[in-house]
Short mmCIF file of C-alpha atoms and ligand atoms in Angstrom, two decimals:
data_model
loop_
_atom_site.label_atom_id
_atom_site.label_comp_id
_atom_site.label_asym_id
_atom_site.label_seq_id
_atom_site.Cartn_x
_atom_site.Cartn_y
_atom_site.Cartn_z
CA MET A 73 24.16 -4.14 -7.78
CA ARG A 74 22.51 -0.74 -7.69
CA VAL A 75 21.15 0.76 -4.48
CA LEU A 76 19.13 3.87 -3.67
CA VAL A 77 19.82 5.29 -0.20
CA VAL A 78 17.17 7.61 1.24
CA GLU A 79 18.59 9.45 4.24
CA ASP A 80 18.63 13.15 5.12
CA GLU A 81 21.44 13.07 7.69
CA LEU A 82 24.51 13.90 5.61
CA ARG A 83 27.01 12.08 7.81
CA MET A 84 24.99 8.88 7.90
CA ALA A 85 24.21 9.08 4.18
CA SER A 86 27.84 9.53 3.15
CA LEU A 87 28.97 6.80 5.55
CA ILE A 88 26.58 4.34 3.95
CA ARG A 89 27.43 5.50 0.45
CA ARG A 90 31.17 5.21 1.02
CA GLY A 91 30.85 1.74 2.53
CA LEU A 92 28.68 0.40 -0.27
CA VAL A 93 30.86 1.92 -3.00
CA GLU A 94 33.93 0.30 -1.42
CA GLU A 95 32.11 -3.01 -1.77
CA GLY A 96 31.67 -2.35 -5.46
CA LEU A 97 28.01 -1.34 -5.37
CA SER A 98 26.58 1.51 -7.36
CA VAL A 99 24.87 4.00 -5.04
CA ASP A 100 22.51 6.97 -5.40
CA VAL A 101 21.66 9.06 -2.36
CA THR A 102 18.60 11.22 -1.88
CA PRO A 103 17.55 13.18 1.22
CA THR A 104 13.76 13.11 0.75
CA GLY A 105 10.97 10.62 0.18
CA GLU A 106 9.52 12.77 -2.60
CA GLU A 107 12.76 12.56 -4.58
CA ALA A 108 13.09 8.85 -3.77
CA LEU A 109 9.70 8.21 -5.38
CA TRP A 110 10.58 9.57 -8.77
CA LYS A 111 14.10 8.15 -8.68
CA ALA A 112 12.86 4.65 -7.86
CA GLN A 113 10.21 4.85 -10.56
CA GLY A 114 12.67 6.06 -13.18
CA SER A 115 15.53 3.62 -12.56
CA ASP A 116 16.05 -0.04 -11.95
CA TYR A 117 17.45 -0.40 -8.43
CA ASP A 118 18.17 -3.77 -6.83
CA ALA A 119 17.34 -2.45 -3.39
CA VAL A 120 16.32 0.70 -1.50
CA VAL A 121 17.70 1.67 1.92
CA LEU A 122 14.99 3.84 3.45
CA ASP A 123 15.34 5.81 6.67
CA VAL A 124 12.10 6.21 8.64
CA MET A 125 12.90 9.71 9.89
CA LEU A 126 12.85 12.02 6.89
CA PRO A 127 11.80 15.64 6.53
CA GLY A 128 8.39 15.92 4.87
CA MET A 129 7.15 12.52 3.79
CA ASP A 130 8.53 9.95 6.24
CA GLY A 131 9.89 6.51 5.40
CA PHE A 132 6.60 4.72 6.05
CA GLU A 133 4.66 6.95 3.69
CA THR A 134 7.42 6.77 1.09
CA CYS A 135 7.35 2.97 1.15
CA ARG A 136 3.57 2.89 0.94
CA ARG A 137 3.60 5.18 -2.09
CA LEU A 138 6.33 3.18 -3.80
CA ARG A 139 4.14 0.09 -3.56
CA THR A 140 0.99 1.96 -4.58
CA ASN A 141 2.86 3.23 -7.62
CA GLY A 142 3.81 -0.32 -8.55
CA VAL A 143 7.48 -0.17 -7.52
CA TRP A 144 8.33 -3.54 -5.91
CA THR A 145 12.07 -3.05 -5.42
CA PRO A 146 13.10 -4.66 -2.09
CA VAL A 147 13.09 -2.05 0.71
CA LEU A 148 15.30 -2.16 3.81
CA MET A 149 13.98 0.26 6.45
CA LEU A 150 16.25 1.99 8.93
CA THR A 151 14.47 2.62 12.20
CA ALA A 152 15.75 4.85 14.96
CA ARG A 153 14.99 2.55 17.83
CA ASP A 154 14.03 -1.04 18.33
CA SER A 155 10.37 -0.33 18.70
CA VAL A 156 7.96 -3.09 17.80
CA GLU A 157 5.49 -0.48 16.57
CA ASP A 158 8.03 0.91 14.09
CA ARG A 159 8.90 -2.53 12.86
CA VAL A 160 5.30 -3.58 12.39
CA ALA A 161 4.39 -0.28 10.76
CA GLY A 162 7.35 -0.64 8.40
CA LEU A 163 6.49 -4.14 7.31
CA ASP A 164 2.85 -3.09 7.04
CA THR A 165 3.69 -0.48 4.44
CA GLY A 166 5.39 -3.07 2.26
CA ALA A 167 9.00 -2.92 3.48
CA ASP A 168 10.88 -6.22 3.18
CA ASP A 169 13.26 -5.94 6.10
CA TYR A 170 14.39 -3.47 8.73
CA LEU A 171 17.55 -2.55 10.59
CA VAL A 172 17.76 -0.69 13.88
CA LYS A 173 20.11 2.29 14.21
CA PRO A 174 22.88 2.22 15.18
CA PHE A 175 23.88 -0.80 13.13
CA ALA A 176 27.12 -2.43 12.06
CA PHE A 177 27.90 -1.72 8.42
CA ALA A 178 28.57 -5.43 7.76
CA GLU A 179 25.00 -6.13 8.87
CA LEU A 180 23.59 -3.57 6.44
CA LEU A 181 25.59 -5.07 3.62
CA ALA A 182 24.55 -8.63 4.45
CA ARG A 183 20.85 -7.69 4.61
CA LEU A 184 21.06 -5.76 1.33
CA ARG A 185 22.70 -8.65 -0.47
CA ALA A 186 20.09 -11.06 0.87
CA LEU A 187 17.27 -8.77 -0.29
CA ALA A 188 18.77 -8.30 -3.74
CA ARG A 189 19.22 -12.06 -4.11
CA ARG A 190 15.59 -12.59 -3.27
CA GLY A 191 14.73 -10.13 -6.02
CA THR A 192 11.55 -8.20 -6.51
CA GLN A 193 8.73 -9.93 -4.69
CA GLU A 194 5.47 -10.78 -6.32
CA ARG A 195 2.70 -8.55 -5.11
CA PRO A 196 0.42 -10.41 -2.69
CA THR A 197 -2.77 -11.88 -4.06
CA VAL A 198 -5.80 -9.62 -4.22
CA LEU A 199 -8.66 -11.11 -2.17
CA GLU A 200 -12.19 -11.23 -3.55
CA VAL A 201 -15.38 -12.23 -1.78
CA ASP A 202 -18.54 -11.57 -3.73
CA ASP A 203 -18.12 -7.97 -4.94
CA LEU A 204 -15.73 -7.04 -2.12
CA THR A 205 -12.11 -6.66 -3.24
CA LEU A 206 -9.16 -6.20 -0.89
CA ASP A 207 -5.61 -5.55 -2.06
CA PRO A 208 -3.10 -6.34 0.74
CA ALA A 209 -0.28 -4.68 -1.20
CA THR A 210 -1.79 -1.24 -1.52
CA ARG A 211 -4.14 -1.66 1.45
CA ARG A 212 -7.17 -0.63 -0.58
CA VAL A 213 -10.70 -1.99 -0.47
CA TRP A 214 -13.59 -1.79 -2.91
CA ARG A 215 -17.19 -2.89 -3.04
CA GLY A 216 -17.91 -3.17 -6.72
CA GLU A 217 -16.34 -0.12 -8.28
CA ARG A 218 -16.58 2.00 -5.16
CA GLU A 219 -13.48 2.37 -3.00
CA ILE A 220 -13.99 2.17 0.76
CA ARG A 221 -11.67 3.97 3.17
CA LEU A 222 -10.77 1.84 6.19
CA SER A 223 -8.56 2.47 9.19
CA VAL A 224 -5.57 0.18 9.76
CA LYS A 225 -7.48 -1.97 12.24
CA GLU A 226 -10.66 -2.13 10.18
CA PHE A 227 -8.55 -3.23 7.25
CA SER A 228 -6.82 -6.01 9.23
CA LEU A 229 -10.15 -7.22 10.52
CA LEU A 230 -11.71 -7.35 7.07
CA GLU A 231 -8.63 -9.11 5.72
CA ALA A 232 -9.00 -11.82 8.40
CA PHE A 233 -12.62 -12.35 7.31
CA MET A 234 -11.83 -12.33 3.60
CA ARG A 235 -9.17 -15.00 4.03
CA ARG A 236 -11.82 -17.31 5.51
CA PRO A 237 -15.18 -16.42 3.97
CA ASP A 238 -18.30 -18.20 5.24
CA GLU A 239 -16.46 -19.50 8.32
CA VAL A 240 -17.48 -18.52 11.82
CA LEU A 241 -14.53 -16.71 13.40
CA SER A 242 -14.39 -16.28 17.17
CA ARG A 243 -13.49 -13.03 18.89
CA VAL A 244 -10.25 -14.65 20.09
CA TYR A 245 -9.35 -15.65 16.54
CA LEU A 246 -10.06 -12.15 15.29
CA LEU A 247 -8.01 -10.56 18.07
CA ASP A 248 -5.10 -12.84 17.24
CA HIS A 249 -5.25 -12.15 13.53
CA ALA A 250 -6.15 -8.49 13.34
CA TRP A 251 -4.42 -7.11 16.43
CA ASP A 252 -0.69 -7.38 16.88
CA PHE A 253 -0.56 -6.65 20.55
CA ALA A 254 -2.42 -7.65 23.65
CA TYR A 255 -5.08 -5.06 24.32
CA GLU A 256 -5.81 -3.94 27.85
CA ASN A 257 -9.49 -3.86 27.22
CA ARG A 258 -10.09 -6.92 25.12
CA SER A 259 -13.70 -7.41 26.08
CA ASN A 260 -15.49 -5.45 23.40
CA VAL A 261 -12.84 -4.14 21.04
CA VAL A 262 -13.78 -6.64 18.33
CA ASP A 263 -17.48 -5.77 18.61
CA VAL A 264 -16.70 -2.08 18.30
CA TYR A 265 -14.67 -2.60 15.15
CA ILE A 266 -17.28 -4.93 13.67
CA ARG A 267 -19.76 -2.05 14.02
CA HIS A 268 -17.32 0.31 12.30
CA LEU A 269 -16.81 -2.17 9.48
CA ARG A 270 -20.54 -2.72 8.98
CA SER A 271 -21.10 1.02 8.71
CA LYS A 272 -18.53 1.13 5.92
CA ILE A 273 -18.76 -2.10 3.93
CA ASP A 274 -22.42 -3.04 4.43
CA GLU A 275 -24.85 -0.29 5.41
CA PRO A 276 -24.07 2.17 2.59
CA PHE A 277 -24.61 -0.66 0.10
CA GLY A 278 -27.70 -2.20 1.66
CA CYS A 279 -25.87 -5.49 2.38
CA LYS A 280 -25.64 -7.66 5.48
CA THR A 281 -22.34 -9.37 4.86
CA LEU A 282 -21.03 -9.43 8.43
CA GLU A 283 -23.19 -11.77 10.41
CA THR A 284 -23.24 -12.16 14.20
CA ILE A 285 -23.30 -15.79 15.27
CA ARG A 286 -24.58 -15.67 18.80
CA GLY A 287 -22.18 -17.15 21.32
CA ALA A 288 -19.65 -18.06 18.63
CA GLY A 289 -18.39 -14.98 16.82
CA TYR A 290 -18.83 -13.51 13.37
CA ARG A 291 -18.99 -14.66 9.79
CA LEU A 292 -18.43 -12.93 6.48
CA ARG A 293 -21.07 -14.27 4.13
CA ALA A 294 -19.64 -15.11 0.73
CA ASN A 295 -22.86 -14.28 -1.11
CA GLY A 296 -22.84 -10.71 0.17
CA GLY A 297 -25.71 -11.39 2.58
CA ARG A 298 -28.23 -11.09 -0.21
CA1 LIG B 92 16.97 10.60 8.87
#
């Protein structure tokens, strides 16, 4: 089993390396995300241990770029604290699992073995509705050939619609599926983001895909609103 460890703190990096080598694993260590990218692309690792806090490109960005570059090696993220935001952000970027520092070495080993057993995951299915295309793996969206830049929330919202085209989705449903946390001001947050989405996926293309269903919610029309 071959593992790439991405960690800039020397003490932590050598601790992990020593422990894994003692268990008979083959280990490469790199202190930066930039170096991790070309190493992971050039070699066949069974798993990557990726620290979130790195100089330059952080662990989140590194993971995102790995996936964008088509590297699907299982990634175990090391996060500094048990923050839900960190965890969600990590899994959002395509990480497979996470471990909170400080951790017991036995736990790291067990998680790594489990990830390597599972093997490289299939990339999630690309969603298509009419000429809208959404790739959950790389978090990219296109209408026809043209790529559309969306914020994290706009993306989650559109994904919820594209998983259930032509169905009327209530504001409560959309909040549950596109927002991870309870929002203080829930009243109009969905409406605000619907407006943002329309200005990006519809208006520039002369479409009316996102329909308001009075008193019920919203619907993404499968025929592109034409
Ligand atoms: Ca670090």
